[in-house]
mmCIF file of C-alpha atoms and ligand atoms in Angstrom:
data_model
loop_
_atom_site.group_PDB
_atom_site.id
_atom_site.type_symbol
_atom_site.label_atom_id
_atom_site.label_comp_id
_atom_site.label_asym_id
_atom_site.label_seq_id
_atom_site.Cartn_x
_atom_site.Cartn_y
_atom_site.Cartn_z
ATOM 1 C CA MET E 31 -0.082 -0.075 0.035
ATOM 2 C CA PHE E 32 1.459 3.222 -1.159
ATOM 3 C CA ASP E 33 0.392 6.633 0.510
ATOM 4 C CA TYR E 34 0.746 8.399 -2.997
ATOM 5 C CA LEU E 35 1.090 7.433 -6.503
ATOM 6 C CA ILE E 36 2.930 10.135 -8.285
ATOM 7 C CA VAL E 37 2.438 10.068 -12.057
ATOM 8 C CA GLY E 38 5.445 11.769 -13.883
ATOM 9 C CA ALA E 39 9.160 11.908 -12.721
ATOM 10 C CA GLY E 40 9.702 15.381 -14.143
ATOM 11 C CA LEU E 41 10.384 18.381 -11.788
ATOM 12 C CA SER E 42 6.793 18.783 -10.606
ATOM 13 C CA GLY E 43 6.543 14.950 -9.688
ATOM 14 C CA ALA E 44 9.981 14.841 -8.229
ATOM 15 C CA VAL E 45 9.403 17.751 -5.931
ATOM 16 C CA MET E 46 6.339 16.278 -4.677
ATOM 17 C CA ALA E 47 7.868 12.803 -4.137
ATOM 18 C CA GLU E 48 10.907 14.300 -2.343
ATOM 19 C CA ARG E 49 8.601 16.597 0.043
ATOM 20 C CA LEU E 50 6.189 13.854 0.775
ATOM 21 C CA ALA E 51 8.817 11.183 1.520
ATOM 22 C CA SER E 52 11.341 13.236 3.540
ATOM 23 C CA GLN E 53 9.210 15.709 5.166
ATOM 24 C CA GLU E 54 5.994 13.610 5.842
ATOM 25 C CA GLY E 55 7.418 10.156 5.885
ATOM 26 C CA LYS E 56 5.012 9.089 3.167
ATOM 27 C CA LYS E 57 5.424 6.022 1.007
ATOM 28 C CA VAL E 58 5.498 7.055 -2.481
ATOM 29 C CA LEU E 59 5.228 5.093 -5.951
ATOM 30 C CA LEU E 60 6.646 7.399 -8.820
ATOM 31 C CA VAL E 61 5.745 6.405 -12.201
ATOM 32 C CA ASP E 62 7.019 7.461 -15.535
ATOM 33 C CA LYS E 63 6.438 6.075 -19.035
ATOM 34 C CA ARG E 64 9.895 7.277 -20.225
ATOM 35 C CA SER E 65 12.832 5.266 -19.554
ATOM 36 C CA HIS E 66 14.552 7.938 -17.157
ATOM 37 C CA ILE E 67 13.741 10.274 -14.471
ATOM 38 C CA GLY E 68 13.959 14.093 -15.049
ATOM 39 C CA GLY E 69 11.236 14.696 -17.464
ATOM 40 C CA ASN E 70 12.029 17.193 -19.985
ATOM 41 C CA THR E 71 15.021 18.345 -18.115
ATOM 42 C CA PHE E 72 16.872 15.083 -18.451
ATOM 43 C CA ASP E 73 20.519 15.147 -19.332
ATOM 44 C CA HIS E 74 23.008 12.442 -20.139
ATOM 45 C CA TYR E 75 26.597 11.923 -21.564
ATOM 46 C CA ASN E 76 26.425 11.083 -25.201
ATOM 47 C CA ASP E 77 28.796 8.777 -27.149
ATOM 48 C CA ASP E 78 31.483 11.389 -27.273
ATOM 49 C CA GLY E 79 31.424 12.005 -23.541
ATOM 50 C CA LEU E 80 29.530 15.411 -23.762
ATOM 51 C CA LEU E 81 26.804 16.276 -21.454
ATOM 52 C CA VAL E 82 23.656 17.045 -23.529
ATOM 53 C CA HIS E 83 19.942 17.846 -22.810
ATOM 54 C CA LYS E 84 17.776 15.271 -24.470
ATOM 55 C CA TYR E 85 14.697 17.591 -24.816
ATOM 56 C CA GLY E 86 16.355 20.834 -25.741
ATOM 57 C CA PRO E 87 18.572 23.378 -23.761
ATOM 58 C CA HIS E 88 17.671 23.969 -20.136
ATOM 59 C CA ILE E 89 19.020 27.090 -18.373
ATOM 60 C CA PHE E 90 17.922 27.530 -14.690
ATOM 61 C CA HIS E 91 16.898 31.069 -14.014
ATOM 62 C CA THR E 92 14.771 32.372 -11.068
ATOM 63 C CA ASN E 93 13.883 35.442 -8.891
ATOM 64 C CA SER E 94 12.610 33.121 -6.164
ATOM 65 C CA LYS E 95 15.190 32.675 -3.265
ATOM 66 C CA SER E 96 13.140 29.916 -1.818
ATOM 67 C CA VAL E 97 13.029 27.845 -4.996
ATOM 68 C CA PHE E 98 16.717 28.336 -5.516
ATOM 69 C CA ASN E 99 17.527 27.333 -1.806
ATOM 70 C CA TYR E 100 15.284 24.295 -2.138
ATOM 71 C CA LEU E 101 17.073 22.868 -5.258
ATOM 72 C CA SER E 102 20.428 23.727 -3.669
ATOM 73 C CA ARG E 103 19.829 21.023 -1.193
ATOM 74 C CA PHE E 104 20.262 18.618 -4.132
ATOM 75 C CA THR E 105 23.019 20.235 -6.232
ATOM 76 C CA LYS E 106 25.891 22.592 -6.252
ATOM 77 C CA TRP E 107 25.663 25.251 -9.019
ATOM 78 C CA ARG E 108 27.776 26.602 -11.792
ATOM 79 C CA PRO E 109 27.070 30.282 -12.329
ATOM 80 C CA TYR E 110 25.868 30.744 -15.964
ATOM 81 C CA GLN E 111 24.201 33.600 -17.932
ATOM 82 C CA HIS E 112 22.758 32.663 -21.109
ATOM 83 C CA ARG E 113 23.488 34.848 -24.169
ATOM 84 C CA VAL E 114 21.704 34.512 -27.479
ATOM 85 C CA LEU E 115 22.388 35.980 -30.932
ATOM 86 C CA ALA E 116 19.956 36.190 -33.767
ATOM 87 C CA SER E 117 20.960 35.713 -37.407
ATOM 88 C CA VAL E 118 19.386 38.591 -39.253
ATOM 89 C CA ASP E 119 20.221 40.336 -42.518
ATOM 90 C CA GLY E 120 23.554 38.482 -42.574
ATOM 91 C CA LEU E 121 24.634 39.719 -38.981
ATOM 92 C CA LEU E 122 24.679 38.048 -35.677
ATOM 93 C CA VAL E 123 23.014 40.448 -33.295
ATOM 94 C CA PRO E 124 21.923 40.253 -29.662
ATOM 95 C CA ILE E 125 18.223 39.202 -28.901
ATOM 96 C CA PRO E 126 16.506 40.295 -26.714
ATOM 97 C CA ILE E 127 16.703 43.542 -28.836
ATOM 98 C CA ASN E 128 19.173 45.971 -27.005
ATOM 99 C CA LEU E 129 21.087 49.102 -27.795
ATOM 100 C CA ASN E 130 23.725 47.027 -29.661
ATOM 101 C CA THR E 131 21.169 45.244 -31.807
ATOM 102 C CA ILE E 132 19.932 48.389 -33.078
ATOM 103 C CA ASN E 133 23.241 50.207 -33.723
ATOM 104 C CA GLU E 134 24.660 47.025 -35.487
ATOM 105 C CA LEU E 135 21.575 46.437 -37.596
ATOM 106 C CA TYR E 136 21.060 49.928 -38.837
ATOM 107 C CA GLY E 137 24.747 51.192 -38.698
ATOM 108 C CA LEU E 138 24.052 53.812 -36.053
ATOM 109 C CA GLN E 139 25.771 54.896 -32.976
ATOM 110 C CA LEU E 140 22.874 55.818 -30.712
ATOM 111 C CA ASN E 141 23.144 56.010 -26.844
ATOM 112 C CA SER E 142 20.472 54.771 -24.662
ATOM 113 C CA ASP E 143 18.404 57.945 -24.516
ATOM 114 C CA GLU E 144 18.511 58.222 -28.229
ATOM 115 C CA VAL E 145 17.525 54.575 -28.908
ATOM 116 C CA GLU E 146 14.362 55.147 -26.787
ATOM 117 C CA GLY E 147 13.487 57.947 -29.093
ATOM 118 C CA PHE E 148 14.264 55.745 -32.097
ATOM 119 C CA LEU E 149 12.048 52.897 -30.899
ATOM 120 C CA ALA E 150 9.337 55.329 -29.994
ATOM 121 C CA GLY E 151 9.314 56.704 -33.484
ATOM 122 C CA LYS E 152 9.032 53.174 -34.984
ATOM 123 C CA ALA E 153 6.456 51.754 -32.508
ATOM 124 C CA ILE E 154 3.053 51.498 -33.815
ATOM 125 C CA LYS E 155 0.846 52.248 -30.789
ATOM 126 C CA LYS E 156 -2.225 50.038 -30.204
ATOM 127 C CA ASP E 157 -5.029 50.959 -28.150
ATOM 128 C CA ARG E 158 -5.597 47.272 -27.000
ATOM 129 C CA ILE E 159 -2.904 44.705 -26.841
ATOM 130 C CA LEU E 160 -4.581 41.301 -27.496
ATOM 131 C CA THR E 161 -2.088 39.355 -29.570
ATOM 132 C CA SER E 162 1.608 38.559 -29.908
ATOM 133 C CA GLU E 163 1.778 40.890 -32.809
ATOM 134 C CA ASP E 164 0.179 43.738 -31.029
ATOM 135 C CA VAL E 165 2.899 43.464 -28.483
ATOM 136 C CA VAL E 166 5.839 43.734 -30.757
ATOM 137 C CA LEU E 167 4.360 46.382 -33.122
ATOM 138 C CA ASN E 168 3.421 48.457 -30.140
ATOM 139 C CA THR E 169 6.930 48.420 -28.821
ATOM 140 C CA VAL E 170 9.427 48.273 -31.771
ATOM 141 C CA GLY E 171 7.370 48.732 -34.929
ATOM 142 C CA LYS E 172 7.063 46.864 -38.175
ATOM 143 C CA ASP E 173 10.564 46.415 -39.289
ATOM 144 C CA LEU E 174 12.057 44.751 -36.097
ATOM 145 C CA TYR E 175 8.890 42.828 -35.926
ATOM 146 C CA GLU E 176 9.370 41.443 -39.291
ATOM 147 C CA LYS E 177 13.139 40.725 -38.866
ATOM 148 C CA PHE E 178 12.995 39.005 -35.358
ATOM 149 C CA PHE E 179 9.449 37.900 -34.541
ATOM 150 C CA LYS E 180 7.156 37.317 -37.444
ATOM 151 C CA GLY E 181 9.124 34.377 -39.089
ATOM 152 C CA TYR E 182 10.306 32.882 -35.814
ATOM 153 C CA THR E 183 6.891 32.760 -34.427
ATOM 154 C CA LYS E 184 5.554 31.132 -37.571
ATOM 155 C CA LYS E 185 8.197 28.514 -37.420
ATOM 156 C CA GLN E 186 7.810 27.810 -33.751
ATOM 157 C CA TRP E 187 3.999 27.745 -33.615
ATOM 158 C CA ASP E 188 2.806 27.492 -37.316
ATOM 159 C CA LEU E 189 0.700 30.466 -36.594
ATOM 160 C CA ASP E 190 1.011 34.194 -37.313
ATOM 161 C CA PRO E 191 1.737 36.248 -34.185
ATOM 162 C CA SER E 192 -1.768 37.892 -34.768
ATOM 163 C CA GLU E 193 -3.295 34.449 -34.044
ATOM 164 C CA LEU E 194 -1.381 33.943 -30.711
ATOM 165 C CA ASP E 195 -2.079 35.347 -27.353
ATOM 166 C CA ALA E 196 0.124 38.391 -26.190
ATOM 167 C CA SER E 197 1.754 36.394 -23.456
ATOM 168 C CA VAL E 198 4.151 34.646 -26.033
ATOM 169 C CA THR E 199 6.067 37.737 -27.153
ATOM 170 C CA ALA E 200 5.387 39.637 -23.864
ATOM 171 C CA ARG E 201 7.945 37.293 -22.401
ATOM 172 C CA ILE E 202 10.734 38.915 -24.318
ATOM 173 C CA PRO E 203 11.988 42.305 -23.151
ATOM 174 C CA THR E 204 13.257 45.174 -25.262
ATOM 175 C CA ARG E 205 16.291 46.889 -23.657
ATOM 176 C CA THR E 206 17.877 50.295 -24.369
ATOM 177 C CA ASN E 207 21.057 49.504 -22.594
ATOM 178 C CA ARG E 208 23.861 47.038 -23.554
ATOM 179 C CA ASP E 209 22.624 44.235 -21.321
ATOM 180 C CA ASP E 210 22.856 41.072 -23.650
ATOM 181 C CA ARG E 211 21.805 38.558 -21.136
ATOM 182 C CA TYR E 212 18.933 36.376 -22.220
ATOM 183 C CA PHE E 213 17.465 36.452 -18.680
ATOM 184 C CA ALA E 214 17.497 39.129 -15.992
ATOM 185 C CA ASP E 215 16.578 37.023 -12.988
ATOM 186 C CA THR E 216 18.493 37.244 -9.816
ATOM 187 C CA PHE E 217 19.700 33.672 -9.665
ATOM 188 C CA GLN E 218 21.097 32.067 -13.078
ATOM 189 C CA ALA E 219 23.066 28.930 -12.760
ATOM 190 C CA MET E 220 23.341 25.318 -14.071
ATOM 191 C CA PRO E 221 23.472 22.244 -11.723
ATOM 192 C CA LEU E 222 27.079 21.556 -11.532
ATOM 193 C CA ASN E 223 26.827 18.036 -12.362
ATOM 194 C CA GLY E 224 23.681 18.231 -14.509
ATOM 195 C CA TYR E 225 20.028 17.855 -13.910
ATOM 196 C CA THR E 226 19.723 13.985 -13.798
ATOM 197 C CA ARG E 227 22.306 13.969 -10.904
ATOM 198 C CA MET E 228 20.121 16.455 -9.059
ATOM 199 C CA PHE E 229 17.100 14.388 -9.563
ATOM 200 C CA GLU E 230 18.901 11.214 -8.353
ATOM 201 C CA LYS E 231 19.672 13.092 -5.176
ATOM 202 C CA MET E 232 16.040 14.231 -4.660
ATOM 203 C CA LEU E 233 14.655 10.800 -5.151
ATOM 204 C CA ASP E 234 17.252 8.859 -3.135
ATOM 205 C CA HIS E 235 15.052 8.066 -0.280
ATOM 206 C CA PRO E 236 13.898 4.646 1.081
ATOM 207 C CA ASN E 237 10.210 5.708 0.941
ATOM 208 C CA ILE E 238 10.374 6.526 -2.818
ATOM 209 C CA LYS E 239 9.968 3.639 -5.209
ATOM 210 C CA VAL E 240 10.591 4.683 -8.902
ATOM 211 C CA MET E 241 9.015 2.602 -11.684
ATOM 212 C CA LEU E 242 9.934 3.645 -15.270
ATOM 213 C CA ASN E 243 8.781 2.575 -18.813
ATOM 214 C CA THR E 244 5.360 2.458 -17.258
ATOM 215 C CA ASP E 245 2.101 4.226 -18.262
ATOM 216 C CA TYR E 246 0.195 4.602 -15.030
ATOM 217 C CA LYS E 247 -2.844 3.369 -16.607
ATOM 218 C CA GLU E 248 -1.190 -0.023 -17.035
ATOM 219 C CA ILE E 249 -0.850 -0.388 -13.298
ATOM 220 C CA ILE E 250 -3.511 1.711 -11.580
ATOM 221 C CA ASP E 251 -5.895 -1.179 -11.005
ATOM 222 C CA SER E 252 -3.240 -3.489 -9.604
ATOM 223 C CA ILE E 253 -1.624 -1.058 -6.933
ATOM 224 C CA GLU E 254 -3.129 0.275 -3.832
ATOM 225 C CA PHE E 255 -2.601 3.932 -2.993
ATOM 226 C CA ARG E 256 -4.523 6.440 -0.983
ATOM 227 C CA GLU E 257 -3.827 9.583 -3.130
ATOM 228 C CA MET E 258 -2.604 10.491 -6.443
ATOM 229 C CA ILE E 259 -0.431 13.408 -7.706
ATOM 230 C CA TYR E 260 -0.850 13.709 -11.529
ATOM 231 C CA THR E 261 1.739 15.565 -13.578
ATOM 232 C CA GLY E 262 0.945 14.053 -17.053
ATOM 233 C CA PRO E 263 -1.429 15.543 -19.583
ATOM 234 C CA ILE E 264 -4.803 16.477 -18.250
ATOM 235 C CA ASP E 265 -6.756 15.485 -21.244
ATOM 236 C CA TYR E 266 -5.317 12.011 -21.238
ATOM 237 C CA TYR E 267 -6.301 11.556 -17.479
ATOM 238 C CA PHE E 268 -9.806 12.144 -18.725
ATOM 239 C CA ASP E 269 -9.399 9.799 -21.887
ATOM 240 C CA ASN E 270 -9.479 13.025 -24.097
ATOM 241 C CA CYS E 271 -13.448 13.286 -23.421
ATOM 242 C CA PHE E 272 -13.622 16.789 -24.627
ATOM 243 C CA GLY E 273 -10.960 16.269 -27.379
ATOM 244 C CA LYS E 274 -7.189 16.564 -27.383
ATOM 245 C CA LEU E 275 -5.419 19.748 -26.103
ATOM 246 C CA PRO E 276 -3.157 20.971 -28.948
ATOM 247 C CA TYR E 277 0.640 21.234 -28.378
ATOM 248 C CA ARG E 278 3.702 22.067 -30.234
ATOM 249 C CA SER E 279 6.524 19.380 -30.421
ATOM 250 C CA ILE E 280 9.957 19.654 -31.703
ATOM 251 C CA ASP E 281 12.478 17.404 -33.459
ATOM 252 C CA PHE E 282 15.857 17.674 -31.695
ATOM 253 C CA VAL E 283 18.648 16.959 -34.147
ATOM 254 C CA PHE E 284 22.154 16.516 -32.532
ATOM 255 C CA GLU E 285 25.520 16.909 -34.244
ATOM 256 C CA THR E 286 28.793 16.364 -32.753
ATOM 257 C CA HIS E 287 31.865 18.280 -34.352
ATOM 258 C CA ASN E 288 35.472 17.567 -34.056
ATOM 259 C CA GLU E 289 36.258 21.122 -33.012
ATOM 260 C CA ASP E 290 36.546 23.060 -29.843
ATOM 261 C CA SER E 291 33.737 25.386 -30.579
ATOM 262 C CA PHE E 292 31.063 25.606 -33.125
ATOM 263 C CA GLN E 293 29.502 28.996 -32.565
ATOM 264 C CA SER E 294 30.275 32.185 -30.504
ATOM 265 C CA THR E 295 27.557 31.854 -27.922
ATOM 266 C CA GLY E 296 25.239 29.348 -26.316
ATOM 267 C CA THR E 297 22.354 29.801 -28.635
ATOM 268 C CA VAL E 298 21.922 31.296 -32.124
ATOM 269 C CA ASN E 299 18.435 32.056 -33.320
ATOM 270 C CA TYR E 300 17.453 31.770 -36.901
ATOM 271 C CA PRO E 301 14.202 33.853 -37.180
ATOM 272 C CA ASN E 302 13.899 33.712 -41.131
ATOM 273 C CA ASP E 303 15.826 31.503 -43.418
ATOM 274 C CA GLN E 304 16.232 28.129 -42.102
ATOM 275 C CA LEU E 305 13.711 25.401 -41.010
ATOM 276 C CA TYR E 306 15.128 25.211 -37.584
ATOM 277 C CA THR E 307 14.471 27.872 -35.130
ATOM 278 C CA ARG E 308 17.792 27.835 -33.258
ATOM 279 C CA ILE E 309 21.011 25.946 -32.567
ATOM 280 C CA THR E 310 22.551 25.487 -28.975
ATOM 281 C CA GLU E 311 26.010 24.488 -28.190
ATOM 282 C CA PHE E 312 26.113 22.518 -25.023
ATOM 283 C CA LYS E 313 29.569 23.363 -23.673
ATOM 284 C CA TYR E 314 28.567 26.981 -22.972
ATOM 285 C CA LEU E 315 25.774 25.717 -20.698
ATOM 286 C CA THR E 316 27.662 22.962 -19.008
ATOM 287 C CA GLY E 317 31.316 24.553 -18.963
ATOM 288 C CA GLN E 318 32.603 21.029 -20.036
ATOM 289 C CA LYS E 319 36.100 20.992 -21.635
ATOM 290 C CA SER E 320 36.576 18.753 -24.659
ATOM 291 C CA ASP E 321 38.241 18.953 -27.954
ATOM 292 C CA LYS E 322 34.777 17.979 -29.358
ATOM 293 C CA THR E 323 31.576 19.814 -29.308
ATOM 294 C CA THR E 324 27.829 18.992 -29.519
ATOM 295 C CA VAL E 325 25.019 21.133 -30.757
ATOM 296 C CA VAL E 326 21.416 20.827 -31.209
ATOM 297 C CA TYR E 327 19.146 21.956 -33.917
ATOM 298 C CA GLU E 328 15.389 22.577 -33.085
ATOM 299 C CA TYR E 329 12.877 21.774 -35.832
ATOM 300 C CA PRO E 330 9.232 22.456 -34.481
ATOM 301 C CA LYS E 331 6.453 20.359 -35.531
ATOM 302 C CA ALA E 332 2.824 19.568 -34.846
ATOM 303 C CA GLU E 333 2.874 15.997 -33.864
ATOM 304 C CA GLY E 334 5.131 14.172 -31.366
ATOM 305 C CA ASP E 335 5.944 14.629 -27.615
ATOM 306 C CA PRO E 336 3.938 17.461 -26.016
ATOM 307 C CA TYR E 337 6.237 20.402 -25.317
ATOM 308 C CA TYR E 338 4.320 23.674 -25.529
ATOM 309 C CA PRO E 339 0.852 24.241 -24.705
ATOM 310 C CA VAL E 340 -0.461 26.528 -27.601
ATOM 311 C CA PRO E 341 -1.600 29.732 -25.892
ATOM 312 C CA ARG E 342 -4.896 30.557 -27.746
ATOM 313 C CA SER E 343 -8.187 31.568 -26.215
ATOM 314 C CA GLU E 344 -10.145 28.461 -27.399
ATOM 315 C CA ASN E 345 -7.345 26.225 -26.110
ATOM 316 C CA THR E 346 -7.606 27.840 -22.806
ATOM 317 C CA ALA E 347 -11.300 27.338 -22.837
ATOM 318 C CA LEU E 348 -11.031 23.598 -23.595
ATOM 319 C CA TYR E 349 -8.328 23.213 -20.691
ATOM 320 C CA LYS E 350 -11.013 24.963 -18.328
ATOM 321 C CA ARG E 351 -13.471 22.319 -19.195
ATOM 322 C CA TYR E 352 -11.001 19.706 -18.137
ATOM 323 C CA GLN E 353 -10.089 21.698 -15.101
ATOM 324 C CA GLN E 354 -13.728 21.621 -13.873
ATOM 325 C CA LEU E 355 -13.487 17.701 -13.914
ATOM 326 C CA ALA E 356 -10.236 17.706 -12.243
ATOM 327 C CA ILE E 357 -11.626 19.938 -9.230
ATOM 328 C CA LYS E 358 -14.171 17.201 -8.747
ATOM 329 C CA GLU E 359 -11.696 14.405 -8.607
ATOM 330 C CA LYS E 360 -11.455 12.989 -5.113
ATOM 331 C CA ASN E 361 -7.870 12.477 -3.580
ATOM 332 C CA VAL E 362 -6.245 13.475 -6.986
ATOM 333 C CA HIS E 363 -3.958 16.594 -7.234
ATOM 334 C CA PHE E 364 -3.025 18.107 -10.588
ATOM 335 C CA THR E 365 0.266 19.829 -10.808
ATOM 336 C CA GLY E 366 3.041 20.739 -13.410
ATOM 337 C CA ARG E 367 3.116 22.101 -16.855
ATOM 338 C CA LEU E 368 1.040 19.124 -18.619
ATOM 339 C CA ALA E 369 -1.651 18.688 -15.880
ATOM 340 C CA THR E 370 -2.337 22.558 -15.749
ATOM 341 C CA TYR E 371 -1.876 23.054 -19.612
ATOM 342 C CA LYS E 372 0.630 26.077 -19.162
ATOM 343 C CA TYR E 373 4.108 26.899 -20.177
ATOM 344 C CA TYR E 374 6.010 26.990 -17.053
ATOM 345 C CA ASN E 375 9.718 27.641 -16.600
ATOM 346 C CA MET E 376 11.471 25.060 -14.203
ATOM 347 C CA ASP E 377 11.391 27.438 -11.278
ATOM 348 C CA GLN E 378 7.636 27.928 -11.739
ATOM 349 C CA VAL E 379 6.948 24.218 -11.844
ATOM 350 C CA VAL E 380 8.956 23.933 -8.578
ATOM 351 C CA ALA E 381 7.100 26.696 -6.919
ATOM 352 C CA GLN E 382 3.868 25.124 -7.901
ATOM 353 C CA SER E 383 4.690 21.728 -6.383
ATOM 354 C CA LEU E 384 5.906 23.311 -3.236
ATOM 355 C CA ALA E 385 2.809 25.412 -2.977
ATOM 356 C CA LEU E 386 0.764 22.181 -3.523
ATOM 357 C CA PHE E 387 2.552 20.364 -0.908
ATOM 358 C CA LYS E 388 1.972 23.211 1.610
ATOM 359 C CA LYS E 389 -1.635 23.279 0.726
ATOM 360 C CA LEU E 390 -1.773 19.601 1.659
ATOM 361 C CA TYR E 391 0.451 19.700 4.925
ATOM 362 C CA SER E 392 0.503 23.165 6.144
ATOM 363 C CA PRO E 393 -2.693 25.028 4.827
ATOM 364 C CA ASP E 394 -2.314 27.355 7.924
ATOM 365 C CA LEU E 395 0.900 28.627 6.658
ATOM 366 C CA ILE E 396 -0.518 29.682 3.321
ATOM 367 C CA GLU E 397 -3.272 31.654 5.085
ATOM 368 C CA GLU E 398 -0.573 33.213 7.251
ATOM 369 C CA GLU E 399 1.495 34.289 4.162
ATOM 370 C CA ALA E 400 -1.659 35.505 2.208
HETATM 371 P P1 FAD A 48 7.581 17.234 -17.533
HETATM 372 O O1 FAD A 48 9.186 17.513 -17.491
HETATM 373 O O2 FAD A 48 7.159 17.090 -18.851
HETATM 374 O O3 FAD A 48 7.489 15.895 -16.767
HETATM 375 C C1 FAD A 48 6.119 15.040 -16.882
HETATM 376 C C2 FAD A 48 6.531 13.616 -16.824
HETATM 377 O O4 FAD A 48 5.286 12.900 -16.912
HETATM 378 C C3 FAD A 48 7.339 13.181 -18.192
HETATM 379 O O5 FAD A 48 8.535 12.686 -17.800
HETATM 380 C C4 FAD A 48 6.282 12.165 -18.889
HETATM 381 O O6 FAD A 48 7.068 11.188 -19.355
HETATM 382 C C5 FAD A 48 5.459 11.715 -17.766
HETATM 383 N N1 FAD A 48 4.288 11.222 -18.014
HETATM 384 C C6 FAD A 48 3.285 11.759 -18.878
HETATM 385 N N2 FAD A 48 2.281 11.028 -19.118
HETATM 386 C C7 FAD A 48 2.446 9.812 -18.409
HETATM 387 C C8 FAD A 48 1.719 8.717 -18.074
HETATM 388 N N3 FAD A 48 0.618 8.525 -18.619
HETATM 389 N N4 FAD A 48 2.262 7.697 -17.347
HETATM 390 C C9 FAD A 48 3.451 7.960 -16.866
HETATM 391 N N5 FAD A 48 4.109 9.044 -16.847
HETATM 392 C C10 FAD A 48 3.733 9.988 -17.732
HETATM 393 N N6 FAD A 48 12.393 25.988 -18.465
HETATM 394 C C11 FAD A 48 13.403 26.709 -17.868
HETATM 395 O O7 FAD A 48 13.207 27.141 -16.686
HETATM 396 N N7 FAD A 48 14.490 27.075 -18.577
HETATM 397 C C12 FAD A 48 14.647 26.564 -19.710
HETATM 398 O O8 FAD A 48 15.655 26.929 -20.544
HETATM 399 C C13 FAD A 48 13.684 25.893 -20.427
HETATM 400 N N8 FAD A 48 13.814 25.312 -21.664
HETATM 401 C C14 FAD A 48 12.929 24.538 -22.266
HETATM 402 C C15 FAD A 48 13.178 24.119 -23.612
HETATM 403 C C16 FAD A 48 12.283 23.338 -24.176
HETATM 404 C C17 FAD A 48 12.534 22.828 -25.635
HETATM 405 C C18 FAD A 48 11.013 22.937 -23.426
HETATM 406 C C19 FAD A 48 10.023 22.010 -24.076
HETATM 407 C C20 FAD A 48 10.764 23.340 -22.115
HETATM 408 C C21 FAD A 48 11.871 24.182 -21.524
HETATM 409 N N9 FAD A 48 11.622 24.633 -20.283
HETATM 410 C C22 FAD A 48 12.617 25.499 -19.586
HETATM 411 C C23 FAD A 48 10.542 24.154 -19.416
HETATM 412 C C24 FAD A 48 10.717 22.973 -18.526
HETATM 413 O O9 FAD A 48 10.988 22.037 -19.467
HETATM 414 C C25 FAD A 48 9.589 22.585 -17.737
HETATM 415 O O10 FAD A 48 9.291 23.843 -16.789
HETATM 416 C C26 FAD A 48 9.681 21.415 -16.801
HETATM 417 O O11 FAD A 48 10.333 20.281 -17.448
HETATM 418 C C27 FAD A 48 8.213 21.011 -16.467
HETATM 419 O O12 FAD A 48 8.302 19.784 -15.557
HETATM 420 P P2 FAD A 48 7.138 18.941 -15.393
HETATM 421 O O13 FAD A 48 7.427 17.994 -14.355
HETATM 422 O O14 FAD A 48 5.830 19.761 -15.065
HETATM 423 O O15 FAD A 48 6.792 18.212 -16.724
#
């Protein structure tokens, strides 16, 4: 008899398993249909001995001290600030757009004040910001929108930015200084020995049993448990009764080169000319030394593993119908990006699971904090 069946050994499931076992002494069965723990953050050493991220580059960043402190129990960190260049008009320029991007692209020598005026002159002001197109036109105008956002969004989502919720492009800032970091968060670091090692430490507890290569539906009738934590796709839980929630998927194509370095920064974006959206070179992220280097190309596609929930109002409405069913489920708790159909960064998923744990075991604390 288990106290908890946890479906999914990604970050959301692993945080719950760790908290329930080590804080509350609960007996936990953690099931994943994949052959490994770690969910989408899983990393491993490839045949050339290079540490790579199987499901695309994962860079840890957060403003939450409590999330960072929590994960620091299971890993040491390597400070790392991610930098991205975009291949536009034959140049490699910083993205998010900053002062250098504008000066290099247009052959100008503006300072911060002047670039503000430059962008204000380009911006096409919108009364209402409803779509991803509105966000960008409203901030930087048509030319930069077409160079950096229109083609990239079409490739990534197979939708025009005018068909996507504002949230997608609103995540990307525009800077009038020379800050070329991709993220501006207080804590930016990579697990020193990789994500999978971090997961191994989290799950190393006698009360946690891990079962891989197993879809939970295969075993649910043959095991006994009191409660369930579900981090898989919410539509699958309900047998897709209202129809499938749409996701974008990606083909990750890895290449190892017999050279020390392939490109000049961690990630280069290709908004316009190629079928892939970006190339990432792992050595920048991991700090590994080798005379070889591995890169990954990302080719977005419609079918395949569910990676990105598609943020459109009709999909949110469909999710809400499933959510209504989820609320009525007794002794089942839904957490994580698939179970709540929302694109979350790693830190947000950790925070979500820590909050669920608090709700289950210290609801008074939440009321006090509120
Ligand atoms: P997942 O990691 O998807 O884990 C869910 C698990 O449930 C999976 O292992 C799955 O196999 C399992 N499962 C599903 N159905 C079943 C079933 N029926 N039975 C058993 N098991 C099941 N975040 C960042 O902070 N920084 C980044 O740089 C970053 N880069 C990203 C790049 C890409 C390409 C993608 C797709 C995401 C990125 N993210 C990034 C987001 C990050 O991957 C997520 O926040 C995190 O992995 C979510 O964890 P999770 O546990 O909710 O989901």
